[in-house]
Amino acid sequence: MNQSHPPVEIIILDNDSNDDVISNMSISDARIRFVHSDSNLGYAAGMNYAFKKLREKTEWTLFLTHEVRMSSDTINKLFSIDLGPPESPVLQIGPTLALLEEDKIWSHGGRITTTGGARHNDHVDSDSRIGWLDGACHLVRTGALVKPIFNDSFFLYWEDVELSLRLSEQGQIVCVDDAIAYQSTNTTPNYFMSRNRVRTWIIRRDAPKFISSLVYVCAQIVRDLLRGHFETAGTRLVGTIDGITGNFHPEHYFRGR
């Protein structure tokens, strides 16, 4: 709310938290509305659900997760960039993400590896290739969005990668060097790392990256078995199979992490 570009409308989604935090909040600002889902939709479907609740369709929509903190000039710096020519406009803008506790950069956008992995750029480098932006905090040109915006089948993790890859086919995606936002972050659970990595390349019909990802995940499973990490190996295996079939087994989220 303290940004130099004030929002037109804010939707806060209670993704079936059951902690009564939102129900006990009292905010008089007319721009803010609370919506509630009857089940945990995950990030992808949750963001889609909240976006549909917007009454005002502005040129840009900011997607923000609950733990992110922005500097007061973050939005101003995001909009200070050249938004590109009409034939190749900027469709997605993100800040450089720093760790909330350490003030250390952990994501200056991300890149796709030769084996089909998704890696964060952990330092600011204007020459870094930005292949995708982290879903924690990013602006998207509303007119470029289709419904659903994010692929609901991902639930958590890699849905931001898949969205950026789609948008980059229509225009530019940019991570702004000096626009800073802060977030506490964790590693991707093994189930989602295996499932959604494989799923991404199936959806995009990218056979080389699908095969490379499959080989990579299988090598991890073999390594886990050799080390006696049988539960982790099983979690990766279920995730890989679910990535291929499109099934989802959320009970494996916390197993073998």
PDB file of C-alpha atoms in Angstrom:
ATOM      1  CA  MET A   1       0.000   0.000   0.000  1.00  0.00           C
ATOM      2  CA  ASN A   2       2.983   2.331   0.477  1.00  0.00           C
ATOM      3  CA  GLN A   3       4.109   1.970  -3.142  1.00  0.00           C
ATOM      4  CA  SER A   4       4.598   4.946  -5.436  1.00  0.00           C
ATOM      5  CA  HIS A   5       2.146   3.307  -7.880  1.00  0.00           C
ATOM      6  CA  PRO A   6      -0.877   2.664  -5.623  1.00  0.00           C
ATOM      7  CA  PRO A   7      -3.107  -0.299  -6.509  1.00  0.00           C
ATOM      8  CA  VAL A   8      -6.551   0.128  -8.008  1.00  0.00           C
ATOM      9  CA  GLU A   9      -7.870  -3.007  -6.350  1.00  0.00           C
ATOM     10  CA  ILE A  10      -6.457  -5.673  -4.025  1.00  0.00           C
ATOM     11  CA  ILE A  11      -7.761  -9.217  -3.682  1.00  0.00           C
ATOM     12  CA  ILE A  12      -6.543 -11.176  -0.644  1.00  0.00           C
ATOM     13  CA  LEU A  13      -7.209 -14.892  -0.943  1.00  0.00           C
ATOM     14  CA  ASP A  14      -7.608 -17.065   2.123  1.00  0.00           C
ATOM     15  CA  ASN A  15      -6.618 -20.380   0.587  1.00  0.00           C
ATOM     16  CA  ASP A  16      -8.551 -22.404   3.198  1.00  0.00           C
ATOM     17  CA  SER A  17      -6.037 -21.537   5.925  1.00  0.00           C
ATOM     18  CA  ASN A  18      -8.376 -22.316   8.865  1.00  0.00           C
ATOM     19  CA  ASP A  19      -6.342 -20.073  11.164  1.00  0.00           C
ATOM     20  CA  ASP A  20      -8.918 -17.245  11.494  1.00  0.00           C
ATOM     21  CA  VAL A  21      -6.288 -14.610  10.645  1.00  0.00           C
ATOM     22  CA  ILE A  22      -8.309 -12.988   7.878  1.00  0.00           C
ATOM     23  CA  SER A  23     -11.631 -13.287   9.706  1.00  0.00           C
ATOM     24  CA  ASN A  24     -10.119 -11.327  12.594  1.00  0.00           C
ATOM     25  CA  MET A  25      -8.755  -8.558  10.381  1.00  0.00           C
ATOM     26  CA  SER A  26     -10.524  -5.242  10.055  1.00  0.00           C
ATOM     27  CA  ILE A  27      -9.545  -3.107   7.059  1.00  0.00           C
ATOM     28  CA  SER A  28     -11.617  -0.144   5.954  1.00  0.00           C
ATOM     29  CA  ASP A  29      -9.855   0.510   2.643  1.00  0.00           C
ATOM     30  CA  ALA A  30     -12.465   0.075  -0.095  1.00  0.00           C
ATOM     31  CA  ARG A  31      -9.847  -1.168  -2.548  1.00  0.00           C
ATOM     32  CA  ILE A  32      -9.264  -4.324  -0.502  1.00  0.00           C
ATOM     33  CA  ARG A  33     -11.505  -7.375  -0.699  1.00  0.00           C
ATOM     34  CA  PHE A  34     -11.105 -10.756   0.954  1.00  0.00           C
ATOM     35  CA  VAL A  35     -12.105 -13.957  -0.798  1.00  0.00           C
ATOM     36  CA  HIS A  36     -12.085 -17.482   0.599  1.00  0.00           C
ATOM     37  CA  SER A  37     -11.685 -20.860  -1.053  1.00  0.00           C
ATOM     38  CA  ASP A  38     -13.321 -23.954   0.411  1.00  0.00           C
ATOM     39  CA  SER A  39     -10.176 -26.029  -0.067  1.00  0.00           C
ATOM     40  CA  ASN A  40      -6.455 -25.468  -0.477  1.00  0.00           C
ATOM     41  CA  LEU A  41      -6.195 -24.736  -4.179  1.00  0.00           C
ATOM     42  CA  GLY A  42      -2.415 -24.423  -4.201  1.00  0.00           C
ATOM     43  CA  TYR A  43      -0.598 -21.493  -5.787  1.00  0.00           C
ATOM     44  CA  ALA A  44      -1.668 -21.947  -9.406  1.00  0.00           C
ATOM     45  CA  ALA A  45      -5.412 -22.424  -8.967  1.00  0.00           C
ATOM     46  CA  GLY A  46      -5.438 -19.975  -6.046  1.00  0.00           C
ATOM     47  CA  MET A  47      -4.003 -17.168  -8.162  1.00  0.00           C
ATOM     48  CA  ASN A  48      -6.442 -18.000 -10.962  1.00  0.00           C
ATOM     49  CA  TYR A  49      -9.335 -17.908  -8.500  1.00  0.00           C
ATOM     50  CA  ALA A  50      -8.307 -14.535  -7.067  1.00  0.00           C
ATOM     51  CA  PHE A  51      -7.732 -13.035 -10.531  1.00  0.00           C
ATOM     52  CA  LYS A  52     -11.279 -13.917 -11.577  1.00  0.00           C
ATOM     53  CA  LYS A  53     -12.580 -11.983  -8.575  1.00  0.00           C
ATOM     54  CA  LEU A  54     -11.068  -8.695  -9.757  1.00  0.00           C
ATOM     55  CA  ARG A  55     -13.684  -6.123 -10.671  1.00  0.00           C
ATOM     56  CA  GLU A  56     -11.241  -3.761 -12.339  1.00  0.00           C
ATOM     57  CA  LYS A  57      -9.211  -5.002 -15.299  1.00  0.00           C
ATOM     58  CA  THR A  58      -6.144  -2.762 -15.270  1.00  0.00           C
ATOM     59  CA  GLU A  59      -3.238  -2.862 -17.729  1.00  0.00           C
ATOM     60  CA  TRP A  60      -1.033  -4.703 -15.228  1.00  0.00           C
ATOM     61  CA  THR A  61      -1.775  -7.263 -12.508  1.00  0.00           C
ATOM     62  CA  LEU A  62       0.602  -7.927  -9.619  1.00  0.00           C
ATOM     63  CA  PHE A  63       0.737 -11.496  -8.300  1.00  0.00           C
ATOM     64  CA  LEU A  64       2.146 -11.584  -4.781  1.00  0.00           C
ATOM     65  CA  THR A  65       2.483 -14.331  -2.174  1.00  0.00           C
ATOM     66  CA  HIS A  66       1.771 -13.629   1.461  1.00  0.00           C
ATOM     67  CA  GLU A  67       5.340 -13.664   2.801  1.00  0.00           C
ATOM     68  CA  VAL A  68       6.838 -11.158   0.342  1.00  0.00           C
ATOM     69  CA  ARG A  69       7.937  -7.691   1.483  1.00  0.00           C
ATOM     70  CA  MET A  70       8.631  -4.964  -1.069  1.00  0.00           C
ATOM     71  CA  SER A  71      10.777  -1.876  -0.754  1.00  0.00           C
ATOM     72  CA  SER A  72       8.731   1.336  -1.010  1.00  0.00           C
ATOM     73  CA  ASP A  73      10.064   2.039  -4.512  1.00  0.00           C
ATOM     74  CA  THR A  74       9.814  -1.516  -5.895  1.00  0.00           C
ATOM     75  CA  ILE A  75       6.773  -0.944  -8.127  1.00  0.00           C
ATOM     76  CA  ASN A  76       8.103   2.405  -9.324  1.00  0.00           C
ATOM     77  CA  LYS A  77      11.355   0.753 -10.407  1.00  0.00           C
ATOM     78  CA  LEU A  78       9.519  -2.081 -12.120  1.00  0.00           C
ATOM     79  CA  PHE A  79       7.635   0.434 -14.244  1.00  0.00           C
ATOM     80  CA  SER A  80      10.743   2.514 -14.944  1.00  0.00           C
ATOM     81  CA  ILE A  81      12.004   0.095 -17.594  1.00  0.00           C
ATOM     82  CA  ASP A  82      11.496   0.384 -21.331  1.00  0.00           C
ATOM     83  CA  LEU A  83       8.284  -1.533 -22.002  1.00  0.00           C
ATOM     84  CA  GLY A  84       9.447  -2.467 -25.486  1.00  0.00           C
ATOM     85  CA  PRO A  85       8.124  -2.010 -29.021  1.00  0.00           C
ATOM     86  CA  PRO A  86       4.553  -2.969 -29.964  1.00  0.00           C
ATOM     87  CA  GLU A  87       5.739  -6.038 -31.859  1.00  0.00           C
ATOM     88  CA  SER A  88       7.629  -7.372 -28.821  1.00  0.00           C
ATOM     89  CA  PRO A  89       6.277  -5.673 -25.690  1.00  0.00           C
ATOM     90  CA  VAL A  90       7.294  -6.508 -22.157  1.00  0.00           C
ATOM     91  CA  LEU A  91       4.600  -8.839 -20.823  1.00  0.00           C
ATOM     92  CA  GLN A  92       6.051  -9.807 -17.454  1.00  0.00           C
ATOM     93  CA  ILE A  93       8.209  -7.852 -14.997  1.00  0.00           C
ATOM     94  CA  GLY A  94       9.721  -9.098 -11.761  1.00  0.00           C
ATOM     95  CA  PRO A  95      11.957  -7.705  -9.033  1.00  0.00           C
ATOM     96  CA  THR A  96      15.226  -9.132  -7.814  1.00  0.00           C
ATOM     97  CA  LEU A  97      14.372 -11.313  -4.814  1.00  0.00           C
ATOM     98  CA  ALA A  98      16.477 -11.212  -1.657  1.00  0.00           C
ATOM     99  CA  LEU A  99      16.292 -13.350   1.464  1.00  0.00           C
ATOM    100  CA  LEU A 100      14.223 -11.656   4.132  1.00  0.00           C
ATOM    101  CA  GLU A 101      16.535 -12.710   6.948  1.00  0.00           C
ATOM    102  CA  GLU A 102      19.903 -12.152   5.292  1.00  0.00           C
ATOM    103  CA  ASP A 103      19.361  -9.407   2.700  1.00  0.00           C
ATOM    104  CA  LYS A 104      21.109 -11.719   0.229  1.00  0.00           C
ATOM    105  CA  ILE A 105      20.009 -12.083  -3.391  1.00  0.00           C
ATOM    106  CA  TRP A 106      18.656 -15.518  -4.224  1.00  0.00           C
ATOM    107  CA  SER A 107      16.714 -14.933  -7.440  1.00  0.00           C
ATOM    108  CA  HIS A 108      17.476 -12.510 -10.238  1.00  0.00           C
ATOM    109  CA  GLY A 109      15.037 -14.303 -12.466  1.00  0.00           C
ATOM    110  CA  GLY A 110      15.760 -17.837 -13.559  1.00  0.00           C
ATOM    111  CA  ARG A 111      17.092 -19.862 -16.460  1.00  0.00           C
ATOM    112  CA  ILE A 112      16.350 -23.219 -18.044  1.00  0.00           C
ATOM    113  CA  THR A 113      19.284 -25.627 -17.971  1.00  0.00           C
ATOM    114  CA  THR A 114      20.330 -27.823 -20.880  1.00  0.00           C
ATOM    115  CA  THR A 115      18.837 -30.814 -19.057  1.00  0.00           C
ATOM    116  CA  GLY A 116      15.441 -29.165 -18.624  1.00  0.00           C
ATOM    117  CA  GLY A 117      15.899 -27.950 -15.053  1.00  0.00           C
ATOM    118  CA  ALA A 118      14.875 -24.544 -13.695  1.00  0.00           C
ATOM    119  CA  ARG A 119      17.590 -22.631 -11.834  1.00  0.00           C
ATOM    120  CA  HIS A 120      17.527 -19.251 -10.112  1.00  0.00           C
ATOM    121  CA  ASN A 121      20.179 -16.677 -10.994  1.00  0.00           C
ATOM    122  CA  ASP A 122      21.596 -16.034  -7.525  1.00  0.00           C
ATOM    123  CA  HIS A 123      23.297 -12.743  -8.342  1.00  0.00           C
ATOM    124  CA  VAL A 124      22.470  -9.593 -10.279  1.00  0.00           C
ATOM    125  CA  ASP A 125      23.931  -9.748 -13.755  1.00  0.00           C
ATOM    126  CA  SER A 126      22.390  -7.600 -16.460  1.00  0.00           C
ATOM    127  CA  ASP A 127      23.716 -10.049 -19.052  1.00  0.00           C
ATOM    128  CA  SER A 128      22.023 -13.054 -17.423  1.00  0.00           C
ATOM    129  CA  ARG A 129      19.511 -14.805 -19.611  1.00  0.00           C
ATOM    130  CA  ILE A 130      16.100 -14.515 -17.953  1.00  0.00           C
ATOM    131  CA  GLY A 131      14.020 -17.515 -18.918  1.00  0.00           C
ATOM    132  CA  TRP A 132      11.403 -17.216 -16.179  1.00  0.00           C
ATOM    133  CA  LEU A 133      10.377 -15.188 -13.138  1.00  0.00           C
ATOM    134  CA  ASP A 134       9.614 -16.488  -9.676  1.00  0.00           C
ATOM    135  CA  GLY A 135       5.907 -16.511  -8.857  1.00  0.00           C
ATOM    136  CA  ALA A 136       6.426 -14.896  -5.449  1.00  0.00           C
ATOM    137  CA  CYS A 137       6.218 -11.389  -6.908  1.00  0.00           C
ATOM    138  CA  HIS A 138       5.683 -10.446 -10.541  1.00  0.00           C
ATOM    139  CA  LEU A 139       3.695  -8.063 -12.711  1.00  0.00           C
ATOM    140  CA  VAL A 140       1.922  -9.402 -15.784  1.00  0.00           C
ATOM    141  CA  ARG A 141       0.355  -7.351 -18.556  1.00  0.00           C
ATOM    142  CA  THR A 142      -3.288  -8.231 -18.082  1.00  0.00           C
ATOM    143  CA  GLY A 143      -4.114  -8.313 -21.774  1.00  0.00           C
ATOM    144  CA  ALA A 144      -1.583 -11.112 -22.283  1.00  0.00           C
ATOM    145  CA  LEU A 145      -3.318 -13.370 -19.779  1.00  0.00           C
ATOM    146  CA  VAL A 146      -5.618 -16.164 -20.792  1.00  0.00           C
ATOM    147  CA  LYS A 147      -7.897 -18.164 -18.534  1.00  0.00           C
ATOM    148  CA  PRO A 148      -6.676 -20.046 -16.661  1.00  0.00           C
ATOM    149  CA  ILE A 149      -3.575 -17.886 -16.219  1.00  0.00           C
ATOM    150  CA  PHE A 150      -1.568 -20.526 -14.421  1.00  0.00           C
ATOM    151  CA  ASN A 151      -1.882 -24.196 -15.217  1.00  0.00           C
ATOM    152  CA  ASP A 152      -4.029 -25.591 -12.387  1.00  0.00           C
ATOM    153  CA  SER A 153      -2.514 -29.048 -12.707  1.00  0.00           C
ATOM    154  CA  PHE A 154       0.761 -27.918 -11.100  1.00  0.00           C
ATOM    155  CA  PHE A 155      -0.701 -27.042  -7.667  1.00  0.00           C
ATOM    156  CA  LEU A 156       2.701 -25.767  -6.419  1.00  0.00           C
ATOM    157  CA  TYR A 157       6.084 -25.111  -8.065  1.00  0.00           C
ATOM    158  CA  TRP A 158       6.971 -24.802 -11.757  1.00  0.00           C
ATOM    159  CA  GLU A 159       3.657 -23.112 -12.612  1.00  0.00           C
ATOM    160  CA  ASP A 160       5.563 -19.833 -12.685  1.00  0.00           C
ATOM    161  CA  VAL A 161       8.155 -21.350 -15.017  1.00  0.00           C
ATOM    162  CA  GLU A 162       5.474 -22.623 -17.378  1.00  0.00           C
ATOM    163  CA  LEU A 163       3.697 -19.251 -17.408  1.00  0.00           C
ATOM    164  CA  SER A 164       6.922 -17.356 -18.179  1.00  0.00           C
ATOM    165  CA  LEU A 165       7.746 -19.726 -21.004  1.00  0.00           C
ATOM    166  CA  ARG A 166       4.316 -19.102 -22.526  1.00  0.00           C
ATOM    167  CA  LEU A 167       4.572 -15.330 -22.160  1.00  0.00           C
ATOM    168  CA  SER A 168       8.085 -15.259 -23.613  1.00  0.00           C
ATOM    169  CA  GLU A 169       6.659 -16.643 -26.853  1.00  0.00           C
ATOM    170  CA  GLN A 170       4.526 -13.478 -27.192  1.00  0.00           C
ATOM    171  CA  GLY A 171       6.885 -10.807 -25.859  1.00  0.00           C
ATOM    172  CA  GLN A 172       9.594 -10.049 -23.336  1.00  0.00           C
ATOM    173  CA  ILE A 173      10.002 -10.954 -19.673  1.00  0.00           C
ATOM    174  CA  VAL A 174      12.302  -8.781 -17.576  1.00  0.00           C
ATOM    175  CA  CYS A 175      13.859  -8.983 -14.118  1.00  0.00           C
ATOM    176  CA  VAL A 176      14.725  -5.474 -12.915  1.00  0.00           C
ATOM    177  CA  ASP A 177      18.158  -5.246 -11.291  1.00  0.00           C
ATOM    178  CA  ASP A 178      17.485  -2.570  -8.679  1.00  0.00           C
ATOM    179  CA  ALA A 179      13.853  -3.356  -7.862  1.00  0.00           C
ATOM    180  CA  ILE A 180      14.091  -5.401  -4.669  1.00  0.00           C
ATOM    181  CA  ALA A 181      11.561  -7.583  -2.883  1.00  0.00           C
ATOM    182  CA  TYR A 182      12.226  -9.823   0.120  1.00  0.00           C
ATOM    183  CA  GLN A 183      11.059 -13.344   0.760  1.00  0.00           C
ATOM    184  CA  SER A 184      11.845 -16.357   2.910  1.00  0.00           C
ATOM    185  CA  THR A 185      12.342 -19.324   0.600  1.00  0.00           C
ATOM    186  CA  ASN A 186      12.633 -23.083   0.810  1.00  0.00           C
ATOM    187  CA  THR A 187      13.820 -25.813  -1.500  1.00  0.00           C
ATOM    188  CA  THR A 188      11.282 -27.493  -3.751  1.00  0.00           C
ATOM    189  CA  PRO A 189       9.878 -30.732  -2.261  1.00  0.00           C
ATOM    190  CA  ASN A 190      11.075 -33.805  -4.141  1.00  0.00           C
ATOM    191  CA  TYR A 191       7.582 -34.823  -5.236  1.00  0.00           C
ATOM    192  CA  PHE A 192       6.881 -31.509  -6.961  1.00  0.00           C
ATOM    193  CA  MET A 193      10.416 -31.151  -8.287  1.00  0.00           C
ATOM    194  CA  SER A 194      10.064 -34.455 -10.138  1.00  0.00           C
ATOM    195  CA  ARG A 195       6.392 -34.255 -11.071  1.00  0.00           C
ATOM    196  CA  ASN A 196       6.188 -30.688 -12.322  1.00  0.00           C
ATOM    197  CA  ARG A 197       9.535 -30.664 -14.094  1.00  0.00           C
ATOM    198  CA  VAL A 198       8.479 -33.637 -16.198  1.00  0.00           C
ATOM    199  CA  ARG A 199       4.955 -32.236 -16.568  1.00  0.00           C
ATOM    200  CA  THR A 200       6.207 -28.918 -17.941  1.00  0.00           C
ATOM    201  CA  TRP A 201       7.996 -30.460 -20.898  1.00  0.00           C
ATOM    202  CA  ILE A 202       5.080 -32.779 -21.681  1.00  0.00           C
ATOM    203  CA  ILE A 203       2.727 -29.783 -21.769  1.00  0.00           C
ATOM    204  CA  ARG A 204       5.148 -27.881 -23.971  1.00  0.00           C
ATOM    205  CA  ARG A 205       5.747 -30.928 -26.176  1.00  0.00           C
ATOM    206  CA  ASP A 206       9.488 -30.500 -25.827  1.00  0.00           C
ATOM    207  CA  ALA A 207      10.751 -34.050 -26.282  1.00  0.00           C
ATOM    208  CA  PRO A 208      14.497 -33.340 -25.752  1.00  0.00           C
ATOM    209  CA  LYS A 209      13.912 -31.588 -22.401  1.00  0.00           C
ATOM    210  CA  PHE A 210      11.374 -34.207 -21.354  1.00  0.00           C
ATOM    211  CA  ILE A 211      13.842 -37.010 -22.018  1.00  0.00           C
ATOM    212  CA  SER A 212      16.684 -35.099 -20.344  1.00  0.00           C
ATOM    213  CA  SER A 213      14.513 -34.432 -17.296  1.00  0.00           C
ATOM    214  CA  LEU A 214      13.403 -38.044 -17.138  1.00  0.00           C
ATOM    215  CA  VAL A 215      17.010 -39.249 -17.236  1.00  0.00           C
ATOM    216  CA  TYR A 216      17.991 -36.706 -14.570  1.00  0.00           C
ATOM    217  CA  VAL A 217      15.188 -37.701 -12.191  1.00  0.00           C
ATOM    218  CA  CYS A 218      15.840 -41.412 -12.713  1.00  0.00           C
ATOM    219  CA  ALA A 219      19.507 -40.847 -11.868  1.00  0.00           C
ATOM    220  CA  GLN A 220      18.409 -39.142  -8.629  1.00  0.00           C
ATOM    221  CA  ILE A 221      16.179 -42.101  -7.788  1.00  0.00           C
ATOM    222  CA  VAL A 222      19.066 -44.540  -8.314  1.00  0.00           C
ATOM    223  CA  ARG A 223      21.324 -42.353  -6.160  1.00  0.00           C
ATOM    224  CA  ASP A 224      18.722 -42.288  -3.376  1.00  0.00           C
ATOM    225  CA  LEU A 225      18.389 -46.078  -3.481  1.00  0.00           C
ATOM    226  CA  LEU A 226      22.140 -46.569  -3.296  1.00  0.00           C
ATOM    227  CA  ARG A 227      22.262 -44.277  -0.264  1.00  0.00           C
ATOM    228  CA  GLY A 228      19.421 -46.110   1.421  1.00  0.00           C
ATOM    229  CA  HIS A 229      16.999 -43.166   1.112  1.00  0.00           C
ATOM    230  CA  PHE A 230      14.124 -45.385   0.073  1.00  0.00           C
ATOM    231  CA  GLU A 231      11.285 -43.046   1.034  1.00  0.00           C
ATOM    232  CA  THR A 232      12.846 -40.188  -0.942  1.00  0.00           C
ATOM    233  CA  ALA A 233      13.343 -42.476  -3.933  1.00  0.00           C
ATOM    234  CA  GLY A 234       9.715 -43.558  -3.725  1.00  0.00           C
ATOM    235  CA  THR A 235       8.541 -39.964  -3.543  1.00  0.00           C
ATOM    236  CA  ARG A 236      10.534 -39.030  -6.641  1.00  0.00           C
ATOM    237  CA  LEU A 237       9.230 -42.095  -8.481  1.00  0.00           C
ATOM    238  CA  VAL A 238       5.579 -41.313  -7.693  1.00  0.00           C
ATOM    239  CA  GLY A 239       6.172 -37.685  -8.698  1.00  0.00           C
ATOM    240  CA  THR A 240       7.706 -38.732 -12.006  1.00  0.00           C
ATOM    241  CA  ILE A 241       4.862 -41.118 -12.817  1.00  0.00           C
ATOM    242  CA  ASP A 242       2.307 -38.453 -11.877  1.00  0.00           C
ATOM    243  CA  GLY A 243       4.127 -35.955 -14.076  1.00  0.00           C
ATOM    244  CA  ILE A 244       3.766 -38.286 -17.037  1.00  0.00           C
ATOM    245  CA  THR A 245       0.154 -39.300 -16.363  1.00  0.00           C
ATOM    246  CA  GLY A 246      -1.090 -35.952 -15.045  1.00  0.00           C
ATOM    247  CA  ASN A 247      -2.237 -37.476 -11.761  1.00  0.00           C
ATOM    248  CA  PHE A 248      -1.710 -35.761  -8.406  1.00  0.00           C
ATOM    249  CA  HIS A 249      -1.054 -37.351  -5.016  1.00  0.00           C
ATOM    250  CA  PRO A 250      -0.736 -34.534  -2.456  1.00  0.00           C
ATOM    251  CA  GLU A 251      -0.080 -36.992   0.375  1.00  0.00           C
ATOM    252  CA  HIS A 252       3.459 -37.319  -1.007  1.00  0.00           C
ATOM    253  CA  TYR A 253       4.148 -33.602  -0.503  1.00  0.00           C
ATOM    254  CA  PHE A 254       5.876 -34.025   2.858  1.00  0.00           C
ATOM    255  CA  ARG A 255       7.330 -37.468   2.292  1.00  0.00           C
ATOM    256  CA  GLY A 256      10.981 -37.891   1.558  1.00  0.00           C
ATOM    257  CA  ARG A 257      11.525 -34.147   1.291  1.00  0.00           C
TER     258      ARG A 257
END
